Amino acid sequence: MMNFIPQIYSDELLYSALARYKRMCGMVSRRAFLKDVYGESKMLTSIFFPQYLQCLRENLPPYSKVTVNELVWNHTMLPFYTSFLSQERSDSIHGMMVKGCGKSIENLVGFSGGKVKPYNRLRYCPRCYSEDMDEFGESFWRRLHQVPGVLYCPKHGVLLKSTIVPSTEKYADYWCADSDVCNAVVENDTYAERVKELNRTYIQNAMFLMSGDYKKKELHNIVDYYVDRLRERGFASQRGFIYVQDFVDEFLRFYPSDYLSLMQSDVNVTQKANWLRLFVRNNGKNRSPLRHLLVLQFLGVSAEEFFHEQSATGKIMARVNHAPSFDLEQRRKAWLKIIEENPGLNRSQLKEIGKGLHTWIYKHDRDWYDHVTPRVRKRKKRSPVIDWEKRDEECLTLAKQAVESILNREGKPIRVLPATIRQEIGVRRWLDNPKLVRTRRFIQQVTEDINSYRIRKIKWAIDELEREGMSVMVYKVQLRAGFGGNNKELAKLIVRVLDIGHLSP
């Protein structure tokens, strides 16, 4: 059981609070940390969608008043990514986070199949970081800064910055928002004023979604709402049939192309099934909350207005009974003739040849259609056999280059660990494959223990103080190295390093 829990700041990711707890406890082992927090030592961990929150709540100190619902709705990314899902599906994902499901929730909210991807590195605002350090003596990871499409900090209006901390790994380590990965340097803003203006409105709508204070809508209600608004703007007929080309053209006039690129929502006008054309159709395609907000902003509707408006008309269908031009047998003969004259073609190709006929038979005579229409499946090409010895040699070279880059990097040292080596290369956990024998052996050999890393940071801090012409004193070295000023064991280690004259450990 946890003996204490640090204060969880407003809009702080639960991951961030747990990372600060891990640092306060001085835990090095990830397995021991998970056992302390969840009661389990081996499990999936997620930055955006943590699971087994009921177990975590039961492990909190008895005096803690934090509830599971508070953790889910105020300290994870669930409110944003489920905002346009049905209540039933949202409740299902909520339940998986509370009880745990043993599989990645990210795939359930559209990370894998969607074209709009989350940022793969945690992000922060330099000014928020500076203010946090002045007020709290530490900083933290904010949820809003991780929302896709949020380019600026809403409080300070400066560009958000990416770190080296990965955000989408299944077995994520716990990184604090400290000086190892963050700084207070504000980047130059080169975006046009129109981009800033559009993104400010987007951020306000995203903030409303993160509040979770609204009633969910079913997909058909959402599409009906869009049809109503398009009808009001003259982009749909009175019956609700959308003038798609006019809609797309006006959308592209409203949003600059470079802004759509930043928002991962380029519209390919030469593509018949681009995302915008499909977006306002009642189909089961995955829709990102980001693109919902883009469409709403184009329609001049805020997210709050959208969710508070519950009535929608949508398309008005007219029922017309048409007398069939041909009888069933004639249609069957015509379809069999198409099959006979085009041997070897698959169903999609046959459909292109007899479009109207195919549609009618498929709808009204489905069993017969399935019986007579051939299925032609192309055999999948076999994946080439991997030369693991060659792959091992290539990965070993990359790992050596990564270690050299980490050790020679300017600024505060970064600990040489399997995770930092992977991040430097830009790969995920497949680098741990048992068949990469030499690469794994090298990584094990160069991995720094905590004492060696501390000594390297101490030496760096001493060199920095000497370079700046400052007196080298124990407490100054502690502060420059980022250890704080109250750790007596580290103070003894600094004295020992100073006594041996910067010799290697």
Coordinates of C-alpha atoms in Angstrom, one line a residue:
M1 CA 0.0 0.0 0.0
M2 CA 1.1 3.6 -0.7
N3 CA 2.1 5.5 2.4
F4 CA 1.2 8.8 0.9
I5 CA 0.2 10.4 -2.4
P6 CA 1.5 13.7 -3.7
Q7 CA -0.8 16.6 -4.4
I8 CA -2.4 16.1 -7.8
Y9 CA -2.5 19.4 -9.6
S10 CA -5.3 20.7 -11.8
D11 CA -5.4 19.1 -15.2
E12 CA -2.4 16.9 -14.3
L13 CA -2.1 13.5 -16.0
L14 CA -2.4 10.7 -13.4
Y15 CA 0.8 9.3 -15.0
S16 CA 2.6 12.6 -14.0
A17 CA 1.5 12.3 -10.4
L18 CA 2.7 8.7 -10.2
A19 CA 6.0 9.7 -11.8
R20 CA 6.5 12.3 -9.0
Y21 CA 5.5 9.7 -6.4
K22 CA 8.1 7.3 -7.8
R23 CA 10.8 10.0 -7.6
M24 CA 9.9 11.0 -4.1
C25 CA 10.1 7.4 -2.9
G26 CA 13.5 7.0 -4.6
M27 CA 12.3 3.9 -6.5
V28 CA 14.5 2.6 -9.3
S29 CA 12.8 -0.7 -10.1
R30 CA 9.7 -0.3 -12.3
R31 CA 8.4 -3.6 -11.1
A32 CA 8.6 -2.7 -7.4
F33 CA 6.9 0.6 -8.2
L34 CA 4.0 -1.1 -9.9
K35 CA 3.7 -3.5 -7.1
D36 CA 3.5 -0.6 -4.6
V37 CA 0.9 1.3 -6.6
Y38 CA -1.3 -1.4 -8.1
G39 CA -0.5 -4.5 -6.2
E40 CA 0.7 -6.1 -9.4
S41 CA 4.3 -6.1 -10.7
K42 CA 3.8 -6.9 -14.3
M43 CA 1.1 -5.2 -16.3
L44 CA 0.3 -2.8 -19.2
T45 CA 0.8 0.8 -18.3
S46 CA -0.5 3.7 -20.4
I47 CA 0.1 7.4 -20.2
F48 CA -3.3 8.4 -21.6
F49 CA -5.6 5.5 -20.6
P50 CA -4.3 3.9 -17.3
Q51 CA -6.1 0.7 -16.2
Y52 CA -6.8 -1.0 -12.9
L53 CA -7.7 2.3 -11.3
Q54 CA -9.9 0.6 -8.7
C55 CA -6.8 -1.4 -7.5
L56 CA -4.9 1.9 -7.4
R57 CA -7.6 3.5 -5.3
E58 CA -7.6 0.6 -2.9
N59 CA -3.9 1.0 -2.4
L60 CA -4.1 4.7 -1.6
P61 CA -3.6 5.8 2.0
P62 CA -6.8 5.5 4.1
Y63 CA -7.0 9.3 4.5
S64 CA -7.1 10.0 0.7
K65 CA -10.4 11.4 -0.6
V66 CA -9.5 10.9 -4.3
T67 CA -12.2 8.9 -6.1
V68 CA -11.9 6.7 -9.1
N69 CA -14.2 8.9 -11.2
E70 CA -12.1 11.9 -10.3
L71 CA -9.0 10.2 -11.6
V72 CA -10.7 9.1 -14.8
W73 CA -12.4 12.4 -15.7
N74 CA -9.9 14.9 -14.4
H75 CA -6.6 13.2 -14.9
T76 CA -6.7 11.0 -18.0
M77 CA -7.4 11.6 -21.7
L78 CA -10.7 9.7 -21.7
P79 CA -13.0 12.9 -21.8
F80 CA -11.4 14.1 -25.1
Y81 CA -11.2 10.8 -27.0
T82 CA -14.7 9.6 -26.0
S83 CA -16.5 12.9 -26.5
F84 CA -18.1 11.9 -29.8
L85 CA -18.6 8.2 -29.0
S86 CA -21.9 6.9 -27.8
Q87 CA -22.7 6.8 -24.1
E88 CA -22.6 3.0 -24.2
R89 CA -19.2 2.8 -25.7
S90 CA -17.8 5.5 -23.5
D91 CA -19.1 3.7 -20.4
S92 CA -17.5 0.5 -21.7
I93 CA -14.1 2.1 -22.0
H94 CA -14.6 3.8 -18.6
G95 CA -15.2 0.4 -17.1
M96 CA -12.1 -1.1 -18.7
M97 CA -10.0 1.7 -17.2
V98 CA -11.5 1.2 -13.7
K99 CA -11.4 -2.7 -13.6
G100 CA -8.7 -3.3 -16.2
C101 CA -9.0 -5.3 -19.4
G102 CA -5.5 -6.5 -20.1
K103 CA -5.4 -5.0 -23.6
S104 CA -4.6 -1.6 -25.1
I105 CA -7.5 0.8 -24.8
E106 CA -5.8 3.1 -27.3
N107 CA -7.0 0.9 -30.1
L108 CA -10.6 1.1 -28.9
V109 CA -10.7 4.9 -29.3
G110 CA -9.2 4.8 -32.8
F111 CA -5.4 5.3 -32.4
S112 CA -4.5 2.3 -34.6
G113 CA -6.9 2.8 -37.5
G114 CA -7.3 6.6 -37.4
K115 CA -5.4 9.0 -39.6
V116 CA -5.2 11.5 -36.8
K117 CA -2.5 10.3 -34.5
P118 CA -1.7 11.5 -30.9
Y119 CA 1.6 13.2 -30.4
N120 CA 4.2 10.4 -29.8
R121 CA 6.1 12.6 -27.3
L122 CA 4.9 14.4 -24.2
R123 CA 4.7 18.1 -24.6
Y124 CA 4.9 21.1 -22.3
C125 CA 4.7 24.9 -22.2
P126 CA 8.1 26.6 -21.3
R127 CA 6.4 29.4 -19.3
C128 CA 4.2 27.0 -17.4
Y129 CA 7.3 25.0 -16.5
S130 CA 9.1 28.1 -15.3
E131 CA 6.1 29.2 -13.2
D132 CA 5.6 25.8 -11.7
M133 CA 9.3 25.7 -10.6
D134 CA 8.9 29.1 -9.0
E135 CA 5.6 28.2 -7.2
F136 CA 5.9 24.5 -6.5
G137 CA 9.5 23.7 -6.9
E138 CA 8.5 21.1 -9.5
S139 CA 6.5 20.9 -12.7
F140 CA 4.0 18.3 -14.1
W141 CA 2.5 17.0 -17.4
R142 CA -0.8 18.7 -18.3
R143 CA -3.5 16.9 -20.2
L144 CA -4.5 19.7 -22.5
H145 CA -0.9 20.0 -23.8
Q146 CA -1.2 16.4 -25.1
V147 CA -4.4 16.9 -27.0
P148 CA -3.7 16.5 -30.8
G149 CA -4.1 19.9 -32.6
V150 CA -3.3 22.0 -29.5
L151 CA -0.4 24.0 -30.8
Y152 CA -0.3 26.8 -28.1
C153 CA -0.6 27.0 -24.3
P154 CA -3.9 28.7 -23.7
K155 CA -2.6 30.5 -20.6
H156 CA 0.6 32.0 -22.1
G157 CA -0.1 31.9 -25.9
V158 CA 3.4 30.4 -26.6
L159 CA 4.1 27.3 -28.7
L160 CA 4.2 24.0 -26.9
K161 CA 7.4 22.0 -27.1
S162 CA 8.0 18.3 -27.5
T163 CA 10.3 16.2 -25.2
I164 CA 12.1 12.9 -25.6
V165 CA 9.5 11.2 -23.3
P166 CA 7.4 8.7 -25.4
S167 CA 3.6 8.9 -24.8
T168 CA 2.2 5.8 -26.5
E169 CA 4.3 2.9 -25.3
K170 CA 2.4 0.0 -23.7
Y171 CA 5.0 -0.5 -21.0
A172 CA 5.8 3.2 -20.5
D173 CA 8.4 4.2 -17.9
Y174 CA 7.6 7.1 -15.5
W175 CA 9.3 10.4 -16.4
C176 CA 8.9 13.6 -14.4
A177 CA 8.6 17.0 -16.1
D178 CA 11.9 18.1 -14.8
S179 CA 15.1 19.7 -16.1
D180 CA 16.2 16.5 -17.7
V181 CA 13.5 16.8 -20.3
C182 CA 12.1 20.3 -20.0
N183 CA 13.4 23.9 -20.0
A184 CA 12.1 27.4 -19.9
V185 CA 13.3 28.4 -23.4
V186 CA 10.4 29.8 -25.6
E187 CA 10.6 28.8 -29.2
N188 CA 10.1 31.4 -32.0
D189 CA 6.6 31.4 -33.4
T190 CA 6.6 31.6 -37.2
Y191 CA 2.9 30.7 -37.8
A192 CA 0.6 33.2 -39.6
E193 CA -1.9 35.1 -37.6
R194 CA -4.8 33.2 -39.2
V195 CA -3.3 29.9 -38.0
K196 CA -3.1 31.3 -34.4
E197 CA -6.6 32.6 -34.6
L198 CA -8.0 29.3 -35.8
N199 CA -6.1 27.4 -33.2
R200 CA -7.2 29.6 -30.3
T201 CA -10.8 28.7 -31.1
Y202 CA -9.9 25.0 -31.5
I203 CA -8.2 25.1 -28.1
Q204 CA -11.3 26.6 -26.4
N205 CA -13.5 23.8 -27.9
A206 CA -11.0 21.2 -26.8
M207 CA -11.0 22.5 -23.3
F208 CA -14.8 22.1 -23.2
L209 CA -14.5 18.5 -24.3
M210 CA -11.9 17.9 -21.6
S211 CA -14.4 19.1 -19.0
G212 CA -16.7 16.1 -19.8
D213 CA -19.7 18.3 -18.8
Y214 CA -22.2 17.3 -21.6
K215 CA -24.5 14.5 -22.7
K216 CA -23.3 12.1 -25.3
K217 CA -24.8 11.8 -28.7
E218 CA -25.3 8.8 -31.0
L219 CA -23.5 8.9 -34.4
H220 CA -26.7 9.3 -36.4
N221 CA -27.7 12.3 -34.3
I222 CA -24.3 13.9 -34.9
V223 CA -24.6 13.4 -38.7
D224 CA -28.2 14.7 -38.6
Y225 CA -26.9 17.8 -36.8
Y226 CA -24.2 18.4 -39.4
V227 CA -26.8 18.1 -42.2
D228 CA -29.1 20.7 -40.5
R229 CA -26.2 23.2 -40.2
L230 CA -25.1 22.5 -43.8
R231 CA -28.7 23.1 -45.0
E232 CA -28.7 26.5 -43.2
R233 CA -25.5 27.4 -44.9
G234 CA -26.8 26.5 -48.4
F235 CA -24.6 23.4 -48.7
A236 CA -27.5 20.9 -48.6
S237 CA -30.9 20.7 -50.2
Q238 CA -34.2 21.1 -48.2
R239 CA -34.4 17.3 -48.1
G240 CA -30.8 17.2 -46.7
F241 CA -28.9 15.9 -49.7
I242 CA -25.4 17.5 -49.4
Y243 CA -23.8 19.5 -52.2
V244 CA -20.5 17.8 -51.4
Q245 CA -18.3 19.7 -53.9
D246 CA -19.5 23.1 -52.7
F247 CA -19.0 22.0 -49.1
V248 CA -15.4 20.8 -49.7
D249 CA -14.5 24.0 -51.7
E250 CA -15.8 26.3 -49.0
F251 CA -14.1 24.3 -46.3
L252 CA -10.8 24.6 -48.0
R253 CA -11.3 28.4 -48.4
F254 CA -12.0 28.6 -44.7
Y255 CA -8.9 26.7 -43.5
P256 CA -5.4 27.4 -45.0
S257 CA -3.8 24.3 -46.3
D258 CA -0.8 24.6 -44.0
Y259 CA -3.1 24.7 -41.0
L260 CA -4.9 21.5 -42.2
S261 CA -1.5 19.8 -42.5
L262 CA -0.6 20.8 -38.9
M263 CA -4.0 19.3 -37.8
Q264 CA -3.3 16.0 -39.7
S265 CA -6.4 16.7 -41.9
D266 CA -5.3 17.5 -45.4
V267 CA -8.1 17.2 -47.9
N268 CA -7.2 15.5 -51.2
V269 CA -9.7 17.0 -53.7
T270 CA -8.7 14.4 -56.3
Q271 CA -9.7 11.6 -54.0
K272 CA -13.4 10.6 -54.3
A273 CA -13.4 9.3 -50.7
N274 CA -11.4 11.9 -48.9
W275 CA -12.1 12.2 -45.1
L276 CA -14.3 15.3 -45.5
R277 CA -16.7 13.7 -48.0
L278 CA -17.1 10.7 -45.8
F279 CA -17.3 12.7 -42.6
V280 CA -20.9 13.8 -43.1
R281 CA -22.2 10.4 -44.2
N282 CA -24.0 8.1 -41.8
N283 CA -21.4 5.3 -41.9
G284 CA -19.2 3.4 -39.4
K285 CA -16.0 5.1 -40.3
N286 CA -13.7 6.2 -37.4
R287 CA -14.0 9.9 -36.7
S288 CA -11.3 11.8 -34.7
P289 CA -12.6 14.4 -32.1
L290 CA -10.1 16.7 -33.8
R291 CA -11.9 16.5 -37.1
H292 CA -15.3 16.9 -35.4
L293 CA -14.0 20.2 -33.9
L294 CA -12.7 21.3 -37.3
V295 CA -16.1 20.7 -38.9
L296 CA -18.0 22.4 -36.1
Q297 CA -15.6 25.4 -36.2
F298 CA -16.2 25.7 -40.0
L299 CA -20.0 25.6 -39.3
G300 CA -19.6 28.4 -36.8
V301 CA -20.7 26.3 -33.9
S302 CA -18.9 25.9 -30.6
A303 CA -18.5 22.5 -28.9
E304 CA -20.7 23.6 -26.1
E305 CA -23.5 24.7 -28.5
F306 CA -23.3 21.4 -30.3
F307 CA -23.7 19.3 -27.2
H308 CA -26.5 21.4 -25.7
E309 CA -28.6 21.2 -28.9
Q310 CA -30.3 17.8 -28.7
S311 CA -32.8 18.0 -31.6
A312 CA -31.8 17.4 -35.2
T313 CA -33.8 16.6 -38.4
G314 CA -31.1 15.4 -40.9
K315 CA -32.2 14.0 -44.2
I316 CA -35.9 13.9 -45.1
M317 CA -36.6 10.8 -47.1
A318 CA -39.4 10.6 -49.7
R319 CA -41.0 7.2 -50.2
V320 CA -41.5 6.3 -53.8
N321 CA -42.8 2.9 -55.0
H322 CA -41.2 2.2 -58.4
A323 CA -42.6 -0.6 -60.6
P324 CA -39.7 -2.9 -61.6
S325 CA -38.5 -2.6 -65.2
F326 CA -37.5 -6.3 -65.3
D327 CA -38.6 -9.4 -63.6
L328 CA -36.4 -11.5 -61.3
E329 CA -35.5 -14.1 -63.9
Q330 CA -34.4 -11.4 -66.4
R331 CA -32.1 -9.8 -63.8
R332 CA -30.6 -13.2 -62.9
K333 CA -29.9 -14.0 -66.5
A334 CA -28.2 -10.6 -67.1
W335 CA -26.0 -11.1 -64.0
L336 CA -25.0 -14.6 -65.0
K337 CA -24.1 -13.3 -68.5
I338 CA -21.8 -10.7 -66.9
I339 CA -20.1 -13.4 -64.8
E340 CA -19.7 -15.7 -67.9
E341 CA -18.2 -13.0 -70.1
N342 CA -15.7 -11.9 -67.4
P343 CA -14.1 -15.0 -66.0
G344 CA -11.5 -14.4 -63.2
L345 CA -12.8 -11.1 -62.1
N346 CA -13.6 -10.6 -58.4
R347 CA -16.8 -9.2 -57.0
S348 CA -15.7 -5.6 -56.9
Q349 CA -14.7 -5.7 -60.6
L350 CA -18.0 -7.4 -61.6
K351 CA -19.9 -4.7 -59.7
E352 CA -18.1 -1.9 -61.7
I353 CA -19.3 -3.6 -64.9
G354 CA -22.9 -4.0 -63.9
K355 CA -23.4 -1.3 -61.3
G356 CA -27.2 -0.8 -61.2
L357 CA -27.9 -4.5 -61.8
H358 CA -25.5 -5.6 -59.0
T359 CA -27.1 -3.2 -56.5
W360 CA -30.6 -4.5 -57.1
I361 CA -29.6 -8.2 -57.0
Y362 CA -27.4 -7.7 -54.0
K363 CA -30.3 -6.0 -52.1
H364 CA -33.3 -8.1 -53.2
D365 CA -31.8 -11.5 -54.1
R366 CA -28.8 -11.8 -51.7
D367 CA -28.8 -15.6 -51.2
W368 CA -28.8 -16.4 -54.9
Y369 CA -26.1 -13.7 -55.5
D370 CA -23.8 -15.3 -52.9
H371 CA -24.4 -18.7 -54.5
V372 CA -23.5 -17.8 -58.1
T373 CA -21.0 -15.0 -57.8
P374 CA -17.4 -16.1 -57.5
R375 CA -15.0 -14.9 -54.9
V376 CA -11.5 -14.5 -56.2
R377 CA -8.9 -13.9 -53.5
K378 CA -5.4 -13.0 -54.3
R379 CA -2.8 -14.9 -52.2
K380 CA -0.9 -12.8 -49.8
K381 CA 2.8 -12.5 -50.6
R382 CA 4.9 -14.3 -48.0
S383 CA 6.9 -12.0 -45.9
P384 CA 10.6 -12.2 -46.6
V385 CA 12.7 -14.2 -44.1
I386 CA 14.6 -11.9 -41.8
D387 CA 18.4 -12.3 -41.7
W388 CA 18.7 -11.9 -37.9
E389 CA 22.5 -11.9 -37.9
K390 CA 22.5 -8.9 -40.3
R391 CA 19.7 -7.2 -38.4
D392 CA 21.7 -7.7 -35.2
E393 CA 24.7 -6.1 -36.8
E394 CA 22.7 -3.1 -38.0
C395 CA 21.0 -2.6 -34.6
L396 CA 24.3 -2.9 -32.7
T397 CA 25.7 -0.1 -34.9
L398 CA 22.6 2.1 -34.1
A399 CA 22.8 1.3 -30.4
K400 CA 26.5 2.3 -30.3
Q401 CA 25.8 5.5 -32.1
A402 CA 22.9 6.2 -29.7
V403 CA 25.0 5.7 -26.6
E404 CA 27.8 7.9 -28.0
S405 CA 25.2 10.6 -28.7
I406 CA 23.7 10.4 -25.2
L407 CA 27.1 10.6 -23.5
N408 CA 28.3 13.5 -25.7
R409 CA 25.1 15.5 -25.6
E410 CA 25.4 19.1 -24.3
G411 CA 23.6 20.0 -21.1
K412 CA 22.6 17.9 -18.1
P413 CA 23.5 14.3 -18.6
I414 CA 20.9 11.7 -19.5
R415 CA 21.1 8.2 -17.9
V416 CA 22.1 5.5 -20.3
L417 CA 19.2 3.0 -20.1
P418 CA 17.6 0.6 -22.6
A419 CA 14.6 3.1 -22.8
T420 CA 16.8 6.1 -23.5
I421 CA 18.8 4.2 -26.1
R422 CA 15.6 3.2 -27.9
Q423 CA 14.3 6.8 -27.7
E424 CA 17.6 8.1 -29.2
I425 CA 17.3 5.7 -32.1
G426 CA 13.6 6.3 -32.4
V427 CA 12.3 2.7 -32.1
R428 CA 10.1 0.8 -29.7
R429 CA 10.5 -2.3 -27.7
W430 CA 11.3 -4.6 -30.6
L431 CA 14.9 -3.7 -30.0
D432 CA 14.7 -6.1 -27.1
N433 CA 14.1 -9.1 -29.4
P434 CA 16.0 -12.1 -28.0
K435 CA 17.3 -12.8 -31.6
L436 CA 19.3 -9.6 -31.4
V437 CA 22.0 -11.3 -29.3
R438 CA 24.9 -8.9 -29.7
T439 CA 22.7 -5.8 -29.5
R440 CA 21.1 -6.9 -26.2
R441 CA 24.5 -7.9 -24.7
F442 CA 25.9 -4.4 -25.6
I443 CA 22.9 -2.6 -24.1
Q444 CA 23.3 -4.6 -20.9
Q445 CA 27.0 -3.8 -20.7
V446 CA 26.5 0.0 -21.2
T447 CA 23.4 0.4 -19.0
E448 CA 24.3 2.8 -16.2
D449 CA 23.6 1.9 -12.6
I450 CA 22.2 4.8 -10.6
N451 CA 25.4 5.5 -8.7
S452 CA 27.5 5.9 -11.9
Y453 CA 24.8 8.1 -13.4
R454 CA 24.9 10.3 -10.3
I455 CA 28.6 10.6 -10.4
R456 CA 28.5 11.6 -14.0
K457 CA 25.9 14.3 -13.2
I458 CA 28.0 15.6 -10.3
K459 CA 31.1 15.9 -12.6
W460 CA 29.0 17.7 -15.1
A461 CA 27.7 20.1 -12.4
I462 CA 31.3 20.8 -11.2
D463 CA 32.5 21.5 -14.7
E464 CA 29.6 23.9 -15.3
L465 CA 30.3 25.8 -12.1
E466 CA 34.0 26.1 -12.9
R467 CA 33.3 27.1 -16.5
E468 CA 31.1 29.9 -15.1
G469 CA 33.8 31.0 -12.7
M470 CA 31.7 30.1 -9.6
S471 CA 33.0 28.6 -6.4
V472 CA 32.5 24.8 -6.3
M473 CA 30.6 24.1 -3.1
V474 CA 28.7 20.9 -2.2
Y475 CA 25.2 22.6 -2.0
K476 CA 25.8 24.4 -5.3
V477 CA 26.8 21.1 -7.0
Q478 CA 23.6 19.5 -5.6
L479 CA 21.4 22.2 -6.9
R480 CA 23.1 22.4 -10.3
A481 CA 22.9 18.6 -10.7
G482 CA 19.2 18.7 -9.8
F483 CA 19.4 16.6 -6.6
G484 CA 17.8 19.2 -4.3
G485 CA 19.7 20.4 -1.2
N486 CA 18.6 18.0 1.5
N487 CA 19.9 14.6 0.5
K488 CA 22.8 13.8 2.9
E489 CA 23.9 10.7 1.0
L490 CA 24.3 12.6 -2.2
A491 CA 26.2 15.3 -0.4
K492 CA 28.7 12.6 0.8
L493 CA 29.0 11.3 -2.7
I494 CA 29.8 14.9 -4.0
V495 CA 32.5 15.3 -1.4
R496 CA 34.0 12.0 -2.4
V497 CA 34.0 13.0 -6.1
L498 CA 35.6 16.4 -5.2
D499 CA 38.3 14.6 -3.1
I500 CA 39.4 12.2 -5.8
G501 CA 39.8 15.1 -8.3
H502 CA 37.3 14.2 -10.9
L503 CA 38.7 10.6 -11.4
S504 CA 36.4 8.1 -13.1
P505 CA 34.4 5.9 -10.7

